[in-house]
Tab-separated table of C-alpha atoms and ligand atoms in Angstrom:
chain	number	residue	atom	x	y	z
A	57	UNK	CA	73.512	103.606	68.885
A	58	UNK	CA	70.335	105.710	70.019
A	59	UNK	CA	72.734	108.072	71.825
A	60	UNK	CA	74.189	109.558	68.836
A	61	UNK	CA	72.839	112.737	68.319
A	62	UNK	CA	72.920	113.469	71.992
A	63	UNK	CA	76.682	112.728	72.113
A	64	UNK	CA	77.745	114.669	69.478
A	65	UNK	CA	75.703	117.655	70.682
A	66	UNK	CA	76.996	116.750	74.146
A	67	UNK	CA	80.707	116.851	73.575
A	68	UNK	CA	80.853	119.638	71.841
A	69	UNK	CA	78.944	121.128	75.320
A	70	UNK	CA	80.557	119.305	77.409
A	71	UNK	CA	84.312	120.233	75.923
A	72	UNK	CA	82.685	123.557	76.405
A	73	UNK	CA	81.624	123.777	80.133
A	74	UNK	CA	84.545	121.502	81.304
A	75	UNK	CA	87.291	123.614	80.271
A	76	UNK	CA	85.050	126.753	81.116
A	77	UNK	CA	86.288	129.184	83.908
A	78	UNK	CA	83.254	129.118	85.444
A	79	UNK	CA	83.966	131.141	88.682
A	80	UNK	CA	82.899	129.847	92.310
A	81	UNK	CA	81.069	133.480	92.781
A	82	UNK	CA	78.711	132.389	90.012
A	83	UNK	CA	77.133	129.384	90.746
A	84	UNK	CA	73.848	131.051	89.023
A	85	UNK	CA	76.098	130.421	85.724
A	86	UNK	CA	76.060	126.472	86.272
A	87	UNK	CA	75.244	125.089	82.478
A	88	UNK	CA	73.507	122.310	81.517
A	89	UNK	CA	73.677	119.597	81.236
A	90	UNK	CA	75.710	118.646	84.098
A	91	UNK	CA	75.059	115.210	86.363
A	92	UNK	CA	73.172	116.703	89.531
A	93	UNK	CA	70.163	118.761	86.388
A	94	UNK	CA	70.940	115.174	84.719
A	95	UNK	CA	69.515	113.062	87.533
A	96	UNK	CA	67.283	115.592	89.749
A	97	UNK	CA	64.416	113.918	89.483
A	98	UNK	CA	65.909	110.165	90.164
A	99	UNK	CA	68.662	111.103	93.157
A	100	UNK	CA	71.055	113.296	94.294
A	101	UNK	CA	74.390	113.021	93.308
A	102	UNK	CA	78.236	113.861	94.501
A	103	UNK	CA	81.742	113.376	95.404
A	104	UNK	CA	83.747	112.766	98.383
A	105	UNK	CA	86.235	115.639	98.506
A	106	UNK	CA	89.457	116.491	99.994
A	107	UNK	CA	90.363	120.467	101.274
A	108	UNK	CA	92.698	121.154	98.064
A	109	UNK	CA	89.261	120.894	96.220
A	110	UNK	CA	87.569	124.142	97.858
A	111	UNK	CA	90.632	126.000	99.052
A	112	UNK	CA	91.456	127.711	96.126
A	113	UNK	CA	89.245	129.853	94.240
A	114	UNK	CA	89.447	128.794	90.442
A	115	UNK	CA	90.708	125.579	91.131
A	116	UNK	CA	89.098	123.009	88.226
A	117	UNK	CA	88.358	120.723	91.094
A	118	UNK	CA	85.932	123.249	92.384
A	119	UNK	CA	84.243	124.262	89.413
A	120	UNK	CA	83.992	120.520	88.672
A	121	UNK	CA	81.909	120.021	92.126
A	122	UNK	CA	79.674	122.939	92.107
A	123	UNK	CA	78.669	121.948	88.297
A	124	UNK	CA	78.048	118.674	88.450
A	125	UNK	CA	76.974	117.855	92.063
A	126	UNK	CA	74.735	118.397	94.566
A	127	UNK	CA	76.124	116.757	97.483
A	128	UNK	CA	79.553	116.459	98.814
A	129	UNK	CA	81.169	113.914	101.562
A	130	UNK	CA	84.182	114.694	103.512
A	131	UNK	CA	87.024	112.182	102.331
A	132	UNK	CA	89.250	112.250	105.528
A	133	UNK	CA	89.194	115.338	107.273
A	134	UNK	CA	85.980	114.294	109.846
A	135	UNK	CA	87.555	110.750	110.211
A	136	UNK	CA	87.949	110.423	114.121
A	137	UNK	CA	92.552	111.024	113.727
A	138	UNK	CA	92.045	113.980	112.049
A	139	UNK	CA	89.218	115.823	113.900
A	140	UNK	CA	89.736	114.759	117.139
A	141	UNK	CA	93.410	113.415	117.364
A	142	UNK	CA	93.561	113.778	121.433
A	143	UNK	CA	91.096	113.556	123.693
A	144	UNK	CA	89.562	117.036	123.769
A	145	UNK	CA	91.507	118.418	120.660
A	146	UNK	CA	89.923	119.272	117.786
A	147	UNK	CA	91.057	120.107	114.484
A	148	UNK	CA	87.786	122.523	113.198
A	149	UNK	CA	89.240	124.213	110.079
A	150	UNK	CA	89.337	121.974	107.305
A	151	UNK	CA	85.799	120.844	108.103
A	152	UNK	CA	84.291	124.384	108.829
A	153	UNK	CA	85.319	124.949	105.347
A	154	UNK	CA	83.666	121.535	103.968
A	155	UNK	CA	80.498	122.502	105.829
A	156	UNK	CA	80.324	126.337	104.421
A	157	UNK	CA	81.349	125.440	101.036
A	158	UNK	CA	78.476	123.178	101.121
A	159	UNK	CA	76.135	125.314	102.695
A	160	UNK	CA	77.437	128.209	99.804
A	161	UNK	CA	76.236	125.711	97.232
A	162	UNK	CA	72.894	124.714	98.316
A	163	UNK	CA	74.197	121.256	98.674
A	164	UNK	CA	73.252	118.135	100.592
A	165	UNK	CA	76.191	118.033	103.229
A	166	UNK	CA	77.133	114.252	104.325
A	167	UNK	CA	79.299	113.795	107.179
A	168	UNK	CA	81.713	110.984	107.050
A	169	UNK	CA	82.463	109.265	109.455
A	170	UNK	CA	81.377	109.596	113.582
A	171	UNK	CA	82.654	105.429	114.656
A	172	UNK	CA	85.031	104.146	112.608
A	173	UNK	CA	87.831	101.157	113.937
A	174	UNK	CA	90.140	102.926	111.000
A	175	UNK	CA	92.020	105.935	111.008
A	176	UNK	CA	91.114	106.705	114.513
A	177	UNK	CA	92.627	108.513	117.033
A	178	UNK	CA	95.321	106.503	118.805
A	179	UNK	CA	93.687	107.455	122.175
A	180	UNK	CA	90.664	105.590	121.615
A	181	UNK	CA	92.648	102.598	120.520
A	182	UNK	CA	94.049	102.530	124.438
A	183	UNK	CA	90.754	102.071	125.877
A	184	UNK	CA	90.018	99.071	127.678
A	185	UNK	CA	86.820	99.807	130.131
A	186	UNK	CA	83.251	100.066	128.383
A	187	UNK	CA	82.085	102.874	130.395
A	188	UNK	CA	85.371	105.067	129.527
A	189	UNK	CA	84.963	104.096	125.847
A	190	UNK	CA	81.436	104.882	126.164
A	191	UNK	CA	82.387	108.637	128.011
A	192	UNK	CA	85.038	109.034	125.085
A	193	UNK	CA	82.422	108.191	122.306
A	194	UNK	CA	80.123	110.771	123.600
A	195	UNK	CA	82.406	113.074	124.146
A	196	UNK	CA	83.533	112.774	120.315
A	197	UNK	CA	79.844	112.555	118.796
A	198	UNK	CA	78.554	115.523	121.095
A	199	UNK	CA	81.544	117.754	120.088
A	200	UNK	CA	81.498	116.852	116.290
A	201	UNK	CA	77.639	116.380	115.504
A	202	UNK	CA	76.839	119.099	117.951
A	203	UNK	CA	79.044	121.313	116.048
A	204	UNK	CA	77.291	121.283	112.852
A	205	UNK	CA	74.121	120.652	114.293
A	206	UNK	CA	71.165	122.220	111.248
A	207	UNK	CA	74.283	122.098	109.182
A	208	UNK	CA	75.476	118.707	107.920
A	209	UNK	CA	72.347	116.870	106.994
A	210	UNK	CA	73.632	113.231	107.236
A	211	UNK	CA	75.857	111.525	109.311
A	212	UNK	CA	77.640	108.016	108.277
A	213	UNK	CA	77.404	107.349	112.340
A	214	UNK	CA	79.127	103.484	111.663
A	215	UNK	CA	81.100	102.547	109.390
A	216	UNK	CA	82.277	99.186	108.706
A	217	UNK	CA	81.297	97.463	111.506
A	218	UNK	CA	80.544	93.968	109.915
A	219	UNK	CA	82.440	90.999	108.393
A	220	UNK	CA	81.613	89.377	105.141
A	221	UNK	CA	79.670	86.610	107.047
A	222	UNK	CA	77.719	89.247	108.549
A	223	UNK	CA	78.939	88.777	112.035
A	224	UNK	CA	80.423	91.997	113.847
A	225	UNK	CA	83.698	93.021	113.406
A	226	UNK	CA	86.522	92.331	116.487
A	227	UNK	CA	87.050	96.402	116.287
A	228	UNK	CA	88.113	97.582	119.505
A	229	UNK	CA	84.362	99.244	119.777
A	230	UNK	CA	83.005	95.829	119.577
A	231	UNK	CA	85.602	94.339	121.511
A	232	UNK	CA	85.385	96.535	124.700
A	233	UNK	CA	81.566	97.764	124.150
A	234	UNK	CA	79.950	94.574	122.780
A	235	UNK	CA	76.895	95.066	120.284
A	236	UNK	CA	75.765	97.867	121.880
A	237	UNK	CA	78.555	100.192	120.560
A	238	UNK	CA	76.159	100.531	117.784
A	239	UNK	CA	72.931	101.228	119.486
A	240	UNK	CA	75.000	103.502	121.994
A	241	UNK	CA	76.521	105.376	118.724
A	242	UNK	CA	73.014	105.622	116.820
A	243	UNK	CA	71.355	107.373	120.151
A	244	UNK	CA	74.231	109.368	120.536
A	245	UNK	CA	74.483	110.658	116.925
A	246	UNK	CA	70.449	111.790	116.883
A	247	UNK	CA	70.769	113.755	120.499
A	248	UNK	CA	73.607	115.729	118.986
A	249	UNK	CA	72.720	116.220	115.529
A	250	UNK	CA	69.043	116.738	116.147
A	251	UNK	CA	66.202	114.905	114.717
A	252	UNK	CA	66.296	116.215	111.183
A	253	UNK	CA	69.866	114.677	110.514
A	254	UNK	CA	69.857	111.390	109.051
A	255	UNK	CA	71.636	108.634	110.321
A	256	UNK	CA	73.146	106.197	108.490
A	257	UNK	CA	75.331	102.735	108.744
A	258	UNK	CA	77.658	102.390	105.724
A	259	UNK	CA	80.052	99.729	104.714
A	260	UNK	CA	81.775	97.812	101.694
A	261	UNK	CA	80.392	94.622	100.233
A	262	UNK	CA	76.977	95.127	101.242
A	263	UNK	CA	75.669	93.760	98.481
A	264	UNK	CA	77.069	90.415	99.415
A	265	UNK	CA	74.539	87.828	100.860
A	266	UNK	CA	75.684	86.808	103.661
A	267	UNK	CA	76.918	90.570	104.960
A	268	UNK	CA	73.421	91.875	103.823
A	269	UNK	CA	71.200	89.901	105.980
A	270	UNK	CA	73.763	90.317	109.186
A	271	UNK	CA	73.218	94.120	108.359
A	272	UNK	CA	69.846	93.460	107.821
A	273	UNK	CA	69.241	91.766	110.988
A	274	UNK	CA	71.664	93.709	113.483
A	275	UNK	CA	70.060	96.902	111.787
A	276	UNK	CA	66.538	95.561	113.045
A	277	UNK	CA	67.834	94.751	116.367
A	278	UNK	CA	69.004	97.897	116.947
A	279	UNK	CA	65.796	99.749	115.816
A	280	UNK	CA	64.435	97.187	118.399
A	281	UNK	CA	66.788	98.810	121.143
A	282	UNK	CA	65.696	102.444	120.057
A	283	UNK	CA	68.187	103.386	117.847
A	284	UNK	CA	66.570	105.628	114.685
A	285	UNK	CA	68.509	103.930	111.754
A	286	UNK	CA	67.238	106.225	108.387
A	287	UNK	CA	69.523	104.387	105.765
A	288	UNK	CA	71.952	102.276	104.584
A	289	UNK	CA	74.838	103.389	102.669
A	290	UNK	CA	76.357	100.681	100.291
A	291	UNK	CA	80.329	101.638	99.698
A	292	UNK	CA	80.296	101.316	96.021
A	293	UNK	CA	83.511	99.841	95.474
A	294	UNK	CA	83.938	98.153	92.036
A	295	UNK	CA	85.468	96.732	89.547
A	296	UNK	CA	84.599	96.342	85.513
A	297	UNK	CA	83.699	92.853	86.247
A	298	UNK	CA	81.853	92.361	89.764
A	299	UNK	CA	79.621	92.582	91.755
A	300	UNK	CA	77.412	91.842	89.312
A	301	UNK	CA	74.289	93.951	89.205
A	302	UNK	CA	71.720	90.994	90.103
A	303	UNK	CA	74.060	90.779	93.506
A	304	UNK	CA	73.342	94.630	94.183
A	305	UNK	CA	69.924	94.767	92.780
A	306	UNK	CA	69.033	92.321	95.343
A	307	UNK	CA	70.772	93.938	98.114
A	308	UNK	CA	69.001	97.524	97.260
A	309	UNK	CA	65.717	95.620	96.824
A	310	UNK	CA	66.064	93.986	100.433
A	311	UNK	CA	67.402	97.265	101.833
A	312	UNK	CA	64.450	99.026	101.189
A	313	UNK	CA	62.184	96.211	102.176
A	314	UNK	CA	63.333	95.946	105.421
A	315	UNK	CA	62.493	100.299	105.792
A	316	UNK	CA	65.918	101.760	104.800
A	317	UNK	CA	66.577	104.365	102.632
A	318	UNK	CA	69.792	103.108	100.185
A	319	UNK	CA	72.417	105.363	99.336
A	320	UNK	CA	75.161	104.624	96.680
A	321	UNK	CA	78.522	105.509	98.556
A	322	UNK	CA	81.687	105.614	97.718
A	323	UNK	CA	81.585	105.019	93.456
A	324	UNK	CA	84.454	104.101	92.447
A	325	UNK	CA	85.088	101.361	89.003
A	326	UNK	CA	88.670	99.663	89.069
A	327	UNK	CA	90.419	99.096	85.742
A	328	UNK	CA	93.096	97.461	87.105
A	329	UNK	CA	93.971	93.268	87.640
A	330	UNK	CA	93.443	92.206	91.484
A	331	UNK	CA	94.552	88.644	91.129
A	332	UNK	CA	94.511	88.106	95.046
A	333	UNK	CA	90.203	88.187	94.559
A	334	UNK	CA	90.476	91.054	96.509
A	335	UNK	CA	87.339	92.216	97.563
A	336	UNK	CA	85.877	95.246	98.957
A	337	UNK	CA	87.866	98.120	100.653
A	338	UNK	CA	89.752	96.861	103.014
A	339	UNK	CA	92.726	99.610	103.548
A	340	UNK	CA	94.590	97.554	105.726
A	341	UNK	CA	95.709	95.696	102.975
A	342	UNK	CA	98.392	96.007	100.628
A	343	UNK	CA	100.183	94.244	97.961
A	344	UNK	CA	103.186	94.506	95.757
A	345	UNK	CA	103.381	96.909	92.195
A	346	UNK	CA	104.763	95.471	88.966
A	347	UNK	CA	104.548	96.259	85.494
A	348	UNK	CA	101.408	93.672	84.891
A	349	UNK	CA	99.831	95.259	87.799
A	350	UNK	CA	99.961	98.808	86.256
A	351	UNK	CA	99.211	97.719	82.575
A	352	UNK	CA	97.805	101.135	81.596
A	353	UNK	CA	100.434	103.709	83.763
A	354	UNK	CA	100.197	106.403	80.211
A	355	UNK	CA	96.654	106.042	79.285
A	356	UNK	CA	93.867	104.019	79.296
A	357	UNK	CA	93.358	102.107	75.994
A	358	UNK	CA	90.326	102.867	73.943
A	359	UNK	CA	88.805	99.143	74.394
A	360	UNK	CA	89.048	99.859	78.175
A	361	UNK	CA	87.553	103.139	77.971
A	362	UNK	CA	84.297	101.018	76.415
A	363	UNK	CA	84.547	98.498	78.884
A	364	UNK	CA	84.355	100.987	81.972
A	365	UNK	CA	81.295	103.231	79.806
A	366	UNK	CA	79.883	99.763	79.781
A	367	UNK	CA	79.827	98.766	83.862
A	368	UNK	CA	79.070	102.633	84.347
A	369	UNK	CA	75.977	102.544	82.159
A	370	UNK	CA	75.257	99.165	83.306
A	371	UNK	CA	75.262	100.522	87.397
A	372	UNK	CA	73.232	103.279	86.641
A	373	UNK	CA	70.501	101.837	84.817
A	374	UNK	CA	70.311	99.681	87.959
A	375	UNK	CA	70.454	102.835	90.110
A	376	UNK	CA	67.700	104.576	87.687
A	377	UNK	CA	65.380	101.676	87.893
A	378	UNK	CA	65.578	101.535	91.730
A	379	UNK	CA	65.487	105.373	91.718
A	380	UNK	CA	62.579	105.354	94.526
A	381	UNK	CA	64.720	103.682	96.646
A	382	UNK	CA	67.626	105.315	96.118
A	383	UNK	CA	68.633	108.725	97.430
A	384	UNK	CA	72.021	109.228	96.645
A	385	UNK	CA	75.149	108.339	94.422
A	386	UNK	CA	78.175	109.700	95.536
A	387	UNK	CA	81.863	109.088	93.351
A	388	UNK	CA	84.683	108.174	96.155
A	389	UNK	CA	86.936	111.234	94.576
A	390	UNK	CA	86.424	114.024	92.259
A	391	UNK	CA	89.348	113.191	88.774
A	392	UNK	CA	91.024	110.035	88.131
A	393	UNK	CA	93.988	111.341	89.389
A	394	UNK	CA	92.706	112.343	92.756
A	395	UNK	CA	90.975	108.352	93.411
A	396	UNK	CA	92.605	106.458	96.455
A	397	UNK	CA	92.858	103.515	93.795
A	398	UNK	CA	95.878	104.854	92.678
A	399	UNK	CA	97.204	103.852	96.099
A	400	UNK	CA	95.169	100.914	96.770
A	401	UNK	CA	95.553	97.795	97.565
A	402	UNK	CA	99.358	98.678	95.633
A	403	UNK	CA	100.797	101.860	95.624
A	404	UNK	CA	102.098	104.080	92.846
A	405	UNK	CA	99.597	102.425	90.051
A	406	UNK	CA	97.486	104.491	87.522
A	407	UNK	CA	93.646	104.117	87.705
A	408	UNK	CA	90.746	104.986	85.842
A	409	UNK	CA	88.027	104.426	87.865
A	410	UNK	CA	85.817	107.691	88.094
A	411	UNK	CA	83.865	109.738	84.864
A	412	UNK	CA	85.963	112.704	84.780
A	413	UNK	CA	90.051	112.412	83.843
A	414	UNK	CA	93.418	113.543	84.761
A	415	UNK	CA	92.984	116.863	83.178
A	416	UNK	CA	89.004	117.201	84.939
A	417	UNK	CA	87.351	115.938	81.431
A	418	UNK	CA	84.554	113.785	80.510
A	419	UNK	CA	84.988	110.364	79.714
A	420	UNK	CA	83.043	108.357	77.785
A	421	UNK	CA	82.042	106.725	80.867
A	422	UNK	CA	80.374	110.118	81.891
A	423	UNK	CA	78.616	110.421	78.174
A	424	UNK	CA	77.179	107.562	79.077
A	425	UNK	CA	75.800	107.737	82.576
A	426	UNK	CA	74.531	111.145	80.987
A	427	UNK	CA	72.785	109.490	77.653
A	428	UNK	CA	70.574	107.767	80.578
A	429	UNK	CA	68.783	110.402	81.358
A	430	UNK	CA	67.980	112.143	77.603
B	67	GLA	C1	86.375	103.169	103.045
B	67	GLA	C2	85.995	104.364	103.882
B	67	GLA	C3	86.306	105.650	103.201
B	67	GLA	C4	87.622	105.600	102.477
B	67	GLA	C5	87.606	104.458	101.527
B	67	GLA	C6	88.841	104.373	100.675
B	67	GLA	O1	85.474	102.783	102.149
B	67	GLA	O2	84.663	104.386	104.278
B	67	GLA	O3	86.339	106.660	104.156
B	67	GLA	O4	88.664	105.469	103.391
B	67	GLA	O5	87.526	103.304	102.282
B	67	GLA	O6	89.591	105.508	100.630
């Protein structure tokens, strides 16, 4: 196929740079091609990351992130539990770290996630008056936007606050705050973050119909109530066979019509069977492991392999066509190995679902989504 020459060329440099010991003191050594030179013209792109990724210099994680992206998101270690576990504790040095290590690599620093009903703090799960929750919320927002105030440059503010019928979600923000948990949360976020921050709302299955419009809508009510809403970040969970990309080329397209920016979130492909129709990213639930649930715990079979370089290529000529709209991709984890889909919805399986392996190399996948942009 037309890619060819560009493939052979590129594995031979890719082999090359990926098993390179490029050191974190020389980022000025970054080769090409890599995704973030790939794509600098069409969006930024990244990976959420976890502390064992920057802690230690030399790691292949690291190298991995400061070659091939240019924007990172936090994968836990801002969630609500783990920076603020008690009222007026805070946990600061795993995200210092984050937000330095970003800062180090000229990157676009997301922060993930200021209101979220899951993984939070057990303390906020007590509260029953509005005006308390409302003192607590503050208190959280002020202490963790404030912090990195000129530092992080986005803020997921909500996340997941919807239901697939695009009604709001019973979450114990809705249930004791009403509505106007978001609106509250949105106003809060921009006074503590400052007005150059963007603020966005970001949830799974937002390119379903019914969810996009209720986003849609409660997005525009709240711009109504004088929240500043910037963008819309669409959790990009997947699998090889759905959503299909009509379903999310009509979500970006509305998106953007209705004034927000889109961001690709959370990129992640499953391999693996999900015979309950599971959709979306719902970590509450969990199901049970088997042998025909794991079908590919050595390796994943060549055919697959093709199928996944397939939806990847697929998603991002979607992405590259809609490229104005669009101003960010971001993988949900930075190897194989390291993806939460190894866990989820059933634990111990083995999952394929990102470009780069096990052992931090290319997959055809990531030949692909690079043969896009020759
Ligand atoms: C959701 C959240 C993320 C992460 C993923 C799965 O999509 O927004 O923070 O928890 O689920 O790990």
């Amino acid at each position: 196929m037309h890619l060819l020459p560009r493939v052979t060329l590129g594995i031979l440099c890719l082999s090359l740079t990926f098993c390179a010991p490029s050191t974190p003191d020389a980022p000025d050594a970054v080769p090409d091609p890599a995704l973030k030179t790939a794509y600098a013209e069409d969006f930024l792109v990244g990976s959420a990351i976890a502390p064992k990724h920057i802690d230690t210099i030399g790691m292949r994680g690291k190298n991995l992130i400061m070659r091939e992206y240019n924007t990172i998101t936090p994968e836990n270690i801002m969630k609500w539990e783990e920076i603020n576990p008690e009222p007026e504790v805070f946990d600061w040095t795993e995200p210092d770290n984050f937000v330095q290590f970003g800062e180090d690599n000229d990157m676009f620093v997301v922060g993930h996630a200021l209101v979220w009903h899951s993984q939070l703090s057990a303390y906020m799960q007590e509260i029953t008056d509005p005006e308390l929750m409302r003192t607590a919320m503050k208190a959280h927002i002020d202490a963790v936007a404030g912090r990195y105030k000129g530092r992080i440059d986005a803020w997921d503010v909500v996340n997941e606050a919807l239901n697939e019928d695009g009604t709001m979600r019973e979450s114990v923000f809705f249930k004791v705050m009403g509505e106007d948990f978001m609106t509250e949360a949105f106003k809060m976020a921009e006074e503590a973050a400052g007005p150059e921050t963007e603020l966005y709302y970001n949830d799974y299955n937002m390119w379903n119909a019914d969810k996009r419009d209720g986003a849609i809508r409660m997005l525009n009510r709240m711009r109504a109530n004088g929240a500043r809403i910037d963008g819309v970040g669409m959790q990009a969970h997947y699998s090889i066979v759905g959503p299909s990309i009509d379903t999310i080329e009509q979500a970006i397209a509305a998106y953007a019509a209705a004034g927000y920016q889109v961001m690709m979130t959370e990129l992640d492909v499953t391999v693996l069977p999900n015979p309950w129709d599971l959709e979306g990213a719902e970590i509450s639930q969990n199901f049970e492991n088997s042998p025909f649930m794991n079908p590919f715990p050595e390796s994943l079979p060549d055919s697959m392999q093709t199928v996944l370089a397939d939806r990847y290529e697929d998603l991002f000529e979607l992405y590259l066509k809609h490229a104005d709209k669009i101003k960010r991709v971001t993988f949900w984890g930075v190897n194989d190995g390291h993806s939460w889909l190894n866990g989820w919805p059933i634990t111990d399986r083995t999952n394929y679902p990102l470009l780069v392996d096990r052992e931090y190399a290319p997959k055809p996948a990531y030949e692909r989504v690079m043969g896009l942009r020759d």
